[in-house]
Amino acid sequence: MSVPAGVSVGQRLQVTIERLVFQGSGLGHLPDGRVVFVPYTAPGDLAEVEVAEAREDFIRATLVRVVTPSPVRVAPPCRYFGNCGGCQWQHLEYAAQLHWKREILHELLARVGKLSGVPVAEPAVPAGPWEYRARAQFKIFAGARLQIGFHQRETQRVVDLDRCPLLDARLNDVLRTLRGMRDPALHKLFPRVREVWAAAGTGTGEVVVSLFARAQDRAAIRLLFHRIQAEVPALTGVVLLDGDPRQHPRFVDRHGQGAILERVGDCRFRVDATAFFQVSGLAAGTLTRLVMEAAALTGTERVLDLYSGVGTFTVPLARLTRQVLGIEANAAAATDAVQNLRSNGCPEARIVQAQVEQVLPALAKDGPWDLVVLDPPRQGCSRQVLDAVTGMGVPRVIYVSCDPSTLARDLGILVPAGYRCLSLQPVDLFPQTFHLESVAVLERTA
């Protein structure tokens, strides 16, 4: 595509930032009306920027310097901010982050979902804005020396970190210990490691480290366990898996435990090293409270919990209603869910390990169902799932979303199909980033 007249890549401009947009960039306008997107800016900044990409209707630019700072701009505490891709908003006051997350959600509902009048609450805040992450997925590059950290913004390069201010202290201890390892046996192991995941249990104190590697070196795994445990006494297990962590990796070996225990309210959950769980037990507790309040169970309902994971919602739902059926595709998570139902005194509830799309049509015929809980991954629900839900005529739907853009898209399908959005509660599980969780409550009207 040709560069528009009057603007060239590499050219420097001054832009006033007007607002923030989804994925975190600031937005301004050129005198000719074209939109300019600039990462790491704040609403109210007068910024000098350099054009990185110029198209007919918008421009992407990088921040050169802040000429006049916004009143909501603060000094980011992390020296890696702007290079590491983990955070986008450390330069914003936290109150401003919450304000703009709500504004962005409103904008997406209108632009993507074609919806108006949806009652969006002020964001709920489960924990403080720092040291809230009890799970981390460290990237590895083993060149002349071991590099461990997170990906650089919009690249696959590893930003080598010595600590992260978002991580639970135990995970920073794991990071520091891994960086300090110089044992020859471990040096042979790490070039074959793709990622290292670490999880710290909330309320239980347990820590489990998982290595995704093209390796079957059991001796190295035992050595790694003892090296980390010497610095992180809470460590209870190291797990070795083969393959891509997002493509059903194969279990190879473990030393110690292969899962952690999480406490959410008065429920306890076993969470396998490869199973999804919220960023912390506090985060899971906030979402569970919102779901249970919205469910308003009387004890007679039949409930479908779709994308049920390890049973975070299935367990408390099963305690208070007649019948609950959870559907989960991940085998490890589904196995954990069955065990978690039993250990929490809910053996009558059922878990089916399958893709939601595969089993929902048959379940629709097994109705009527009184409530459907949707907690899909970031890509949201497929049209097949949404059509099945609307076709079932379920009186109430609770949609737990981890991506406001796909939530807006899916609400834009559910509402015209006969549902009214009673409430939409944003939940800030990821301070210092643009990410936003939300709980939408929908009621059948037609």
Tab-separated table of C-alpha atoms in Angstrom:
chain	number	residue	atom	x	y	z
A	1	MET	CA	0.000	0.000	0.000
A	2	SER	CA	1.343	3.431	-0.901
A	3	VAL	CA	2.094	5.989	1.791
A	4	PRO	CA	-0.503	8.795	1.861
A	5	ALA	CA	0.582	12.181	0.582
A	6	GLY	CA	2.006	14.479	3.218
A	7	VAL	CA	3.071	11.732	5.636
A	8	SER	CA	6.115	9.473	5.357
A	9	VAL	CA	7.442	6.608	7.429
A	10	GLY	CA	10.093	7.976	9.778
A	11	GLN	CA	8.572	11.463	9.812
A	12	ARG	CA	8.178	13.099	13.214
A	13	LEU	CA	4.940	14.784	14.238
A	14	GLN	CA	3.363	16.279	17.329
A	15	VAL	CA	0.048	14.772	18.389
A	16	THR	CA	-2.308	15.399	21.302
A	17	ILE	CA	-3.570	12.112	22.707
A	18	GLU	CA	-7.323	12.166	23.186
A	19	ARG	CA	-8.198	8.708	24.476
A	20	LEU	CA	-7.061	5.114	24.887
A	21	VAL	CA	-8.192	2.222	22.706
A	22	PHE	CA	-8.408	-1.553	22.981
A	23	GLN	CA	-4.935	-3.140	23.100
A	24	GLY	CA	-3.631	-0.121	24.971
A	25	SER	CA	-2.475	2.538	22.501
A	26	GLY	CA	-3.295	6.206	22.746
A	27	LEU	CA	-5.349	7.783	19.967
A	28	GLY	CA	-4.936	11.224	18.442
A	29	HIS	CA	-5.763	12.955	15.152
A	30	LEU	CA	-3.768	14.723	12.472
A	31	PRO	CA	-5.068	18.087	11.210
A	32	ASP	CA	-6.498	16.281	8.156
A	33	GLY	CA	-8.593	14.054	10.444
A	34	ARG	CA	-6.600	10.856	10.180
A	35	VAL	CA	-6.301	8.764	13.323
A	36	VAL	CA	-2.875	8.191	14.911
A	37	PHE	CA	-2.248	5.256	17.282
A	38	VAL	CA	0.695	5.608	19.685
A	39	PRO	CA	1.600	3.023	22.366
A	40	TYR	CA	2.722	4.141	25.839
A	41	THR	CA	0.917	7.477	25.691
A	42	ALA	CA	-1.704	8.911	28.037
A	43	PRO	CA	-4.867	10.925	27.359
A	44	GLY	CA	-3.838	14.570	27.535
A	45	ASP	CA	-0.224	14.004	26.467
A	46	LEU	CA	1.242	16.281	23.827
A	47	ALA	CA	3.634	13.791	22.255
A	48	GLU	CA	6.345	13.875	19.635
A	49	VAL	CA	5.927	10.676	17.621
A	50	GLU	CA	7.626	8.959	14.702
A	51	VAL	CA	5.514	7.447	11.930
A	52	ALA	CA	5.998	3.659	11.717
A	53	GLU	CA	3.137	2.837	9.344
A	54	ALA	CA	1.013	5.165	7.217
A	55	ARG	CA	-2.261	4.143	5.591
A	56	GLU	CA	-5.078	6.042	3.960
A	57	ASP	CA	-7.259	6.148	7.071
A	58	PHE	CA	-4.866	5.715	10.011
A	59	ILE	CA	-1.244	5.971	11.102
A	60	ARG	CA	0.740	3.929	13.609
A	61	ALA	CA	3.560	5.743	15.353
A	62	THR	CA	6.075	5.259	18.145
A	63	LEU	CA	6.604	7.632	21.035
A	64	VAL	CA	9.760	9.746	20.764
A	65	ARG	CA	9.187	12.009	23.769
A	66	VAL	CA	6.421	13.550	25.817
A	67	VAL	CA	6.391	17.290	25.132
A	68	THR	CA	3.697	18.071	27.705
A	69	PRO	CA	2.657	15.242	30.039
A	70	SER	CA	-0.906	14.312	30.863
A	71	PRO	CA	-2.102	14.916	34.442
A	72	VAL	CA	-2.671	11.148	34.746
A	73	ARG	CA	0.858	10.202	33.637
A	74	VAL	CA	3.155	8.697	36.288
A	75	ALA	CA	6.682	7.299	36.266
A	76	PRO	CA	6.573	3.527	35.591
A	77	PRO	CA	8.344	1.619	38.389
A	78	CYS	CA	9.651	-1.182	36.145
A	79	ARG	CA	12.870	-0.564	34.224
A	80	TYR	CA	11.744	-3.000	31.509
A	81	PHE	CA	8.512	-1.134	30.783
A	82	GLY	CA	8.256	-0.179	27.125
A	83	ASN	CA	10.517	-3.037	26.057
A	84	CYS	CA	8.835	-6.007	27.731
A	85	GLY	CA	5.460	-6.734	26.167
A	86	GLY	CA	3.780	-7.751	29.419
A	87	CYS	CA	2.459	-4.310	30.402
A	88	GLN	CA	0.999	-1.399	28.450
A	89	TRP	CA	-0.189	1.037	31.143
A	90	GLN	CA	2.378	1.344	33.936
A	91	HIS	CA	2.667	5.022	32.973
A	92	LEU	CA	-0.971	5.696	33.972
A	93	GLU	CA	-2.429	6.413	37.391
A	94	TYR	CA	-4.409	3.369	38.456
A	95	ALA	CA	-7.682	5.317	38.679
A	96	ALA	CA	-7.168	6.357	35.052
A	97	GLN	CA	-6.585	2.731	34.040
A	98	LEU	CA	-9.931	1.735	35.559
A	99	HIS	CA	-11.716	4.675	33.913
A	100	TRP	CA	-10.398	3.856	30.460
A	101	LYS	CA	-11.080	0.139	30.727
A	102	ARG	CA	-14.738	0.961	31.311
A	103	GLU	CA	-14.747	3.511	28.480
A	104	ILE	CA	-13.150	1.025	26.074
A	105	LEU	CA	-15.757	-1.583	26.997
A	106	HIS	CA	-18.523	0.947	26.236
A	107	GLU	CA	-16.892	1.770	22.895
A	108	LEU	CA	-16.551	-1.888	21.877
A	109	LEU	CA	-20.173	-2.622	22.763
A	110	ALA	CA	-21.265	0.179	20.442
A	111	ARG	CA	-18.789	-0.376	17.602
A	112	VAL	CA	-18.472	-4.179	17.555
A	113	GLY	CA	-21.734	-5.314	19.146
A	114	LYS	CA	-23.926	-2.494	17.766
A	115	LEU	CA	-25.427	-2.225	21.254
A	116	SER	CA	-26.503	0.776	23.312
A	117	GLY	CA	-27.871	1.169	26.802
A	118	VAL	CA	-25.965	-1.761	28.308
A	119	PRO	CA	-25.537	-1.017	32.047
A	120	VAL	CA	-21.757	-1.177	32.589
A	121	ALA	CA	-20.709	-0.987	36.248
A	122	GLU	CA	-17.522	0.500	37.658
A	123	PRO	CA	-14.732	-2.119	37.500
A	124	ALA	CA	-14.363	-4.445	40.467
A	125	VAL	CA	-10.812	-4.772	41.810
A	126	PRO	CA	-9.950	-8.159	43.402
A	127	ALA	CA	-6.402	-7.278	44.506
A	128	GLY	CA	-3.809	-4.518	44.538
A	129	PRO	CA	-2.281	-3.200	41.306
A	130	TRP	CA	1.105	-4.869	41.937
A	131	GLU	CA	2.330	-8.381	42.828
A	132	TYR	CA	-1.067	-9.859	41.980
A	133	ARG	CA	-0.025	-12.547	39.468
A	134	ALA	CA	0.208	-16.016	40.991
A	135	ARG	CA	0.885	-17.557	37.573
A	136	ALA	CA	3.613	-16.793	35.048
A	137	GLN	CA	4.653	-18.187	31.672
A	138	PHE	CA	8.351	-17.419	31.278
A	139	LYS	CA	9.902	-17.526	27.824
A	140	ILE	CA	13.381	-19.032	27.382
A	141	PHE	CA	16.273	-18.262	25.066
A	142	ALA	CA	19.430	-20.271	25.715
A	143	GLY	CA	22.203	-18.630	23.738
A	144	ALA	CA	25.653	-17.836	25.096
A	145	ARG	CA	23.845	-17.279	28.380
A	146	LEU	CA	20.376	-18.160	29.590
A	147	GLN	CA	17.749	-15.489	28.987
A	148	ILE	CA	14.440	-15.855	30.772
A	149	GLY	CA	11.547	-13.422	30.847
A	150	PHE	CA	8.693	-12.334	28.602
A	151	HIS	CA	8.399	-11.522	24.918
A	152	GLN	CA	9.227	-8.067	23.671
A	153	ARG	CA	6.227	-6.098	22.423
A	154	GLU	CA	5.076	-7.457	19.031
A	155	THR	CA	8.134	-9.729	18.625
A	156	GLN	CA	9.299	-13.188	19.714
A	157	ARG	CA	12.496	-11.829	21.280
A	158	VAL	CA	12.918	-12.637	24.968
A	159	VAL	CA	13.348	-9.669	27.297
A	160	ASP	CA	15.709	-10.912	30.012
A	161	LEU	CA	14.206	-9.999	33.405
A	162	ASP	CA	15.573	-10.091	36.916
A	163	ARG	CA	12.119	-9.463	38.426
A	164	CYS	CA	8.587	-8.424	37.472
A	165	PRO	CA	6.558	-6.072	39.717
A	166	LEU	CA	3.316	-7.842	38.765
A	167	LEU	CA	4.437	-11.240	40.075
A	168	ASP	CA	3.775	-12.798	43.442
A	169	ALA	CA	7.025	-12.726	45.448
A	170	ARG	CA	7.329	-16.521	45.229
A	171	LEU	CA	7.351	-16.382	41.427
A	172	ASN	CA	10.013	-13.686	41.454
A	173	ASP	CA	12.029	-16.033	43.673
A	174	VAL	CA	11.619	-18.770	41.037
A	175	LEU	CA	12.711	-16.352	38.305
A	176	ARG	CA	15.770	-15.247	40.263
A	177	THR	CA	16.737	-18.850	41.022
A	178	LEU	CA	16.437	-19.958	37.391
A	179	ARG	CA	18.583	-17.033	36.256
A	180	GLY	CA	21.286	-17.924	38.742
A	181	MET	CA	21.701	-21.556	37.739
A	182	ARG	CA	25.082	-22.487	36.346
A	183	ASP	CA	25.057	-26.263	36.838
A	184	PRO	CA	26.415	-28.099	33.719
A	185	ALA	CA	23.582	-30.656	33.819
A	186	LEU	CA	21.000	-27.876	33.754
A	187	HIS	CA	22.910	-25.992	31.069
A	188	LYS	CA	22.405	-29.036	28.831
A	189	LEU	CA	18.700	-29.092	29.630
A	190	PHE	CA	17.749	-25.464	29.035
A	191	PRO	CA	18.638	-25.207	25.307
A	192	ARG	CA	15.798	-27.665	24.749
A	193	VAL	CA	13.317	-25.775	26.944
A	194	ARG	CA	10.634	-23.691	25.201
A	195	GLU	CA	8.908	-22.183	28.212
A	196	VAL	CA	8.858	-22.401	32.000
A	197	TRP	CA	5.530	-21.979	33.758
A	198	ALA	CA	5.275	-21.286	37.470
A	199	ALA	CA	2.156	-21.288	39.643
A	200	ALA	CA	1.749	-20.327	43.296
A	201	GLY	CA	-1.312	-21.453	45.233
A	202	THR	CA	-3.379	-18.793	46.975
A	203	GLY	CA	-3.912	-19.705	50.599
A	204	THR	CA	-1.997	-22.970	50.321
A	205	GLY	CA	1.493	-21.583	49.692
A	206	GLU	CA	2.398	-24.277	47.170
A	207	VAL	CA	4.554	-23.604	44.099
A	208	VAL	CA	4.840	-25.849	41.031
A	209	VAL	CA	7.219	-25.256	38.103
A	210	SER	CA	6.577	-26.779	34.657
A	211	LEU	CA	9.132	-27.084	31.846
A	212	PHE	CA	8.017	-27.505	28.251
A	213	ALA	CA	11.026	-29.088	26.591
A	214	ARG	CA	12.236	-31.430	23.893
A	215	ALA	CA	13.955	-33.508	26.533
A	216	GLN	CA	13.531	-36.558	28.729
A	217	ASP	CA	16.332	-35.930	31.195
A	218	ARG	CA	14.878	-37.185	34.477
A	219	ALA	CA	18.115	-36.585	36.379
A	220	ALA	CA	18.053	-32.924	35.363
A	221	ILE	CA	14.457	-32.591	36.566
A	222	ARG	CA	15.377	-33.918	40.007
A	223	LEU	CA	18.390	-31.610	40.122
A	224	LEU	CA	16.263	-28.648	39.082
A	225	PHE	CA	13.730	-29.411	41.820
A	226	HIS	CA	16.377	-29.383	44.538
A	227	ARG	CA	18.085	-26.252	43.167
A	228	ILE	CA	14.836	-24.281	43.147
A	229	GLN	CA	13.605	-25.650	46.468
A	230	ALA	CA	16.806	-24.468	48.139
A	231	GLU	CA	15.757	-20.883	47.283
A	232	VAL	CA	11.967	-21.355	47.213
A	233	PRO	CA	11.018	-23.675	50.107
A	234	ALA	CA	7.343	-23.565	49.043
A	235	LEU	CA	8.193	-25.533	45.873
A	236	THR	CA	6.282	-28.817	45.837
A	237	GLY	CA	6.942	-30.082	42.325
A	238	VAL	CA	8.723	-29.763	38.975
A	239	VAL	CA	6.987	-31.177	35.905
A	240	LEU	CA	8.558	-31.972	32.515
A	241	LEU	CA	6.330	-31.905	29.430
A	242	ASP	CA	7.152	-32.429	25.773
A	243	GLY	CA	5.679	-30.221	23.058
A	244	ASP	CA	4.016	-26.867	22.582
A	245	PRO	CA	2.355	-25.780	25.856
A	246	ARG	CA	-0.734	-24.658	23.904
A	247	GLN	CA	-1.068	-27.827	21.815
A	248	HIS	CA	-1.723	-30.610	24.338
A	249	PRO	CA	1.866	-31.299	25.477
A	250	ARG	CA	2.779	-34.835	26.499
A	251	PHE	CA	3.614	-35.560	30.134
A	252	VAL	CA	7.160	-36.923	30.481
A	253	ASP	CA	8.083	-36.921	34.157
A	254	ARG	CA	7.773	-35.032	37.407
A	255	HIS	CA	9.569	-34.748	40.697
A	256	GLY	CA	7.237	-33.998	43.574
A	257	GLN	CA	3.669	-32.920	42.897
A	258	GLY	CA	2.272	-32.256	39.428
A	259	ALA	CA	-0.456	-29.892	40.594
A	260	ILE	CA	-1.168	-27.225	43.182
A	261	LEU	CA	-4.077	-26.785	45.541
A	262	GLU	CA	-6.028	-23.533	45.270
A	263	ARG	CA	-8.461	-22.218	47.849
A	264	VAL	CA	-11.429	-20.161	46.627
A	265	GLY	CA	-13.746	-19.229	49.467
A	266	ASP	CA	-14.499	-22.462	51.294
A	267	CYS	CA	-13.770	-24.605	48.218
A	268	ARG	CA	-10.465	-26.282	47.447
A	269	PHE	CA	-9.332	-27.030	43.912
A	270	ARG	CA	-6.658	-29.289	42.523
A	271	VAL	CA	-5.156	-27.552	39.475
A	272	ASP	CA	-2.923	-29.574	37.144
A	273	ALA	CA	0.269	-27.932	35.890
A	274	THR	CA	-1.212	-27.626	32.373
A	275	ALA	CA	-4.798	-26.730	33.329
A	276	PHE	CA	-6.140	-23.188	33.111
A	277	PHE	CA	-6.847	-21.273	36.302
A	278	GLN	CA	-7.361	-17.581	36.949
A	279	VAL	CA	-4.369	-15.339	37.581
A	280	SER	CA	-4.819	-15.881	41.342
A	281	GLY	CA	-7.200	-17.373	43.869
A	282	LEU	CA	-8.368	-13.850	44.746
A	283	ALA	CA	-9.299	-13.266	41.109
A	284	ALA	CA	-11.149	-16.581	40.932
A	285	GLY	CA	-12.962	-15.725	44.157
A	286	THR	CA	-14.232	-12.408	42.813
A	287	LEU	CA	-15.525	-13.992	39.608
A	288	THR	CA	-17.146	-16.843	41.535
A	289	ARG	CA	-18.945	-14.404	43.830
A	290	LEU	CA	-20.285	-12.455	40.846
A	291	VAL	CA	-21.446	-15.619	39.078
A	292	MET	CA	-23.183	-16.980	42.162
A	293	GLU	CA	-24.913	-13.669	42.875
A	294	ALA	CA	-26.131	-13.510	39.276
A	295	ALA	CA	-27.276	-17.148	39.314
A	296	ALA	CA	-29.628	-16.472	42.262
A	297	LEU	CA	-30.185	-20.201	42.715
A	298	THR	CA	-33.186	-21.612	44.564
A	299	GLY	CA	-32.022	-25.244	44.638
A	300	THR	CA	-34.275	-26.522	41.862
A	301	GLU	CA	-32.369	-25.436	38.745
A	302	ARG	CA	-30.646	-27.445	36.035
A	303	VAL	CA	-27.403	-25.696	35.079
A	304	LEU	CA	-24.943	-26.054	32.187
A	305	ASP	CA	-21.404	-24.851	32.907
A	306	LEU	CA	-19.696	-24.540	29.516
A	307	TYR	CA	-15.879	-24.297	29.299
A	308	SER	CA	-15.890	-25.398	32.934
A	309	GLY	CA	-12.131	-25.809	33.463
A	310	VAL	CA	-11.194	-27.371	36.799
A	311	GLY	CA	-14.689	-26.685	38.145
A	312	THR	CA	-14.181	-23.191	39.559
A	313	PHE	CA	-17.867	-22.388	38.986
A	314	THR	CA	-19.143	-25.972	38.753
A	315	VAL	CA	-18.353	-26.761	42.394
A	316	PRO	CA	-20.170	-23.815	44.044
A	317	LEU	CA	-23.063	-24.168	41.582
A	318	ALA	CA	-23.385	-27.874	42.406
A	319	ARG	CA	-23.615	-27.110	46.112
A	320	LEU	CA	-26.714	-24.962	45.643
A	321	THR	CA	-28.785	-26.468	42.860
A	322	ARG	CA	-30.424	-29.674	41.659
A	323	GLN	CA	-28.247	-30.605	38.673
A	324	VAL	CA	-25.037	-29.239	37.161
A	325	LEU	CA	-23.254	-30.492	34.052
A	326	GLY	CA	-19.828	-29.114	33.146
A	327	ILE	CA	-18.260	-29.345	29.682
A	328	GLU	CA	-14.480	-28.999	29.319
A	329	ALA	CA	-12.218	-29.872	26.378
A	330	ASN	CA	-8.887	-29.992	28.237
A	331	ALA	CA	-8.374	-33.522	29.547
A	332	ALA	CA	-6.235	-32.519	32.542
A	333	ALA	CA	-8.709	-29.828	33.597
A	334	ALA	CA	-11.684	-32.175	33.192
A	335	THR	CA	-9.959	-34.812	35.330
A	336	ASP	CA	-9.239	-32.200	37.993
A	337	ALA	CA	-12.869	-31.036	37.866
A	338	VAL	CA	-14.175	-34.543	38.609
A	339	GLN	CA	-11.808	-34.830	41.570
A	340	ASN	CA	-12.675	-31.323	42.781
A	341	LEU	CA	-16.398	-32.084	42.745
A	342	ARG	CA	-15.821	-35.195	44.837
A	343	SER	CA	-13.436	-33.563	47.304
A	344	ASN	CA	-15.867	-30.681	47.827
A	345	GLY	CA	-18.815	-32.981	48.488
A	346	CYS	CA	-20.549	-32.731	45.088
A	347	PRO	CA	-20.161	-36.213	43.539
A	348	GLU	CA	-23.583	-36.060	41.861
A	349	ALA	CA	-22.517	-33.279	39.468
A	350	ARG	CA	-21.117	-34.434	36.127
A	351	ILE	CA	-18.208	-33.396	33.911
A	352	VAL	CA	-18.005	-34.277	30.222
A	353	GLN	CA	-14.602	-33.994	28.558
A	354	ALA	CA	-15.403	-32.735	25.054
A	355	GLN	CA	-15.511	-29.691	22.827
A	356	VAL	CA	-18.595	-27.645	23.679
A	357	GLU	CA	-19.599	-27.587	19.999
A	358	GLN	CA	-19.628	-31.392	19.890
A	359	VAL	CA	-22.039	-32.018	22.754
A	360	LEU	CA	-24.199	-28.902	23.096
A	361	PRO	CA	-26.740	-29.838	20.367
A	362	ALA	CA	-27.519	-33.113	22.156
A	363	LEU	CA	-27.691	-31.378	25.536
A	364	ALA	CA	-30.147	-28.875	24.114
A	365	LYS	CA	-32.530	-31.774	23.448
A	366	ASP	CA	-32.081	-32.909	27.061
A	367	GLY	CA	-33.655	-29.699	28.355
A	368	PRO	CA	-35.120	-27.650	29.692
A	369	TRP	CA	-32.105	-25.978	31.271
A	370	ASP	CA	-32.581	-23.035	33.633
A	371	LEU	CA	-29.141	-21.442	33.449
A	372	VAL	CA	-26.117	-21.544	31.157
A	373	VAL	CA	-22.729	-20.269	32.342
A	374	LEU	CA	-20.305	-19.428	29.520
A	375	ASP	CA	-16.608	-18.964	30.327
A	376	PRO	CA	-14.913	-19.286	26.924
A	377	PRO	CA	-11.248	-18.650	26.079
A	378	ARG	CA	-10.100	-15.345	24.623
A	379	GLN	CA	-11.582	-16.026	21.183
A	380	GLY	CA	-15.067	-16.122	22.685
A	381	CYS	CA	-17.895	-18.461	21.691
A	382	SER	CA	-18.331	-19.892	18.227
A	383	ARG	CA	-21.498	-18.992	16.338
A	384	GLN	CA	-22.512	-22.646	16.658
A	385	VAL	CA	-22.461	-22.405	20.462
A	386	LEU	CA	-24.327	-19.090	20.537
A	387	ASP	CA	-26.997	-20.393	18.166
A	388	ALA	CA	-27.427	-23.513	20.305
A	389	VAL	CA	-27.795	-21.443	23.484
A	390	THR	CA	-30.365	-19.108	21.952
A	391	GLY	CA	-32.205	-22.063	20.436
A	392	MET	CA	-32.517	-23.690	23.866
A	393	GLY	CA	-34.504	-20.745	25.194
A	394	VAL	CA	-32.585	-20.740	28.487
A	395	PRO	CA	-34.110	-18.131	30.842
A	396	ARG	CA	-30.750	-16.843	32.088
A	397	VAL	CA	-27.203	-16.771	30.678
A	398	ILE	CA	-24.084	-15.666	32.570
A	399	TYR	CA	-21.167	-14.880	30.263
A	400	VAL	CA	-17.702	-14.622	31.868
A	401	SER	CA	-15.375	-12.993	29.343
A	402	CYS	CA	-11.615	-12.455	29.259
A	403	ASP	CA	-11.713	-10.327	26.094
A	404	PRO	CA	-14.034	-7.308	25.756
A	405	SER	CA	-13.914	-7.309	21.951
A	406	THR	CA	-15.184	-10.886	21.597
A	407	LEU	CA	-17.661	-10.280	24.418
A	408	ALA	CA	-19.084	-7.312	22.490
A	409	ARG	CA	-19.285	-9.443	19.350
A	410	ASP	CA	-21.085	-12.280	21.150
A	411	LEU	CA	-23.502	-9.995	23.012
A	412	GLY	CA	-24.257	-8.486	19.619
A	413	ILE	CA	-25.544	-11.945	18.629
A	414	LEU	CA	-27.320	-12.900	21.870
A	415	VAL	CA	-29.253	-9.650	22.358
A	416	PRO	CA	-30.940	-9.561	18.909
A	417	ALA	CA	-31.756	-13.263	19.374
A	418	GLY	CA	-34.016	-12.510	22.325
A	419	TYR	CA	-31.860	-11.676	25.353
A	420	ARG	CA	-31.537	-8.506	27.407
A	421	CYS	CA	-28.281	-7.663	29.173
A	422	LEU	CA	-29.299	-6.959	32.763
A	423	SER	CA	-25.820	-6.058	33.966
A	424	LEU	CA	-22.215	-6.000	32.851
A	425	GLN	CA	-19.565	-6.007	35.565
A	426	PRO	CA	-15.968	-5.355	34.476
A	427	VAL	CA	-13.336	-6.964	36.715
A	428	ASP	CA	-9.755	-5.712	36.649
A	429	LEU	CA	-7.758	-8.909	36.992
A	430	PHE	CA	-4.749	-7.440	35.154
A	431	PRO	CA	-3.732	-3.968	36.382
A	432	GLN	CA	-1.022	-2.194	34.343
A	433	THR	CA	-2.376	-3.848	31.162
A	434	PHE	CA	-5.294	-3.244	28.804
A	435	HIS	CA	-6.773	-6.688	29.544
A	436	LEU	CA	-10.208	-6.828	31.147
A	437	GLU	CA	-12.431	-9.584	32.493
A	438	SER	CA	-16.207	-9.052	32.527
A	439	VAL	CA	-19.311	-10.813	33.813
A	440	ALA	CA	-22.464	-10.227	31.750
A	441	VAL	CA	-25.889	-11.335	32.979
A	442	LEU	CA	-28.542	-11.899	30.312
A	443	GLU	CA	-32.248	-12.638	30.634
A	444	ARG	CA	-34.525	-14.152	28.015
A	445	THR	CA	-37.166	-11.696	26.786
A	446	ALA	CA	-38.666	-13.486	23.782
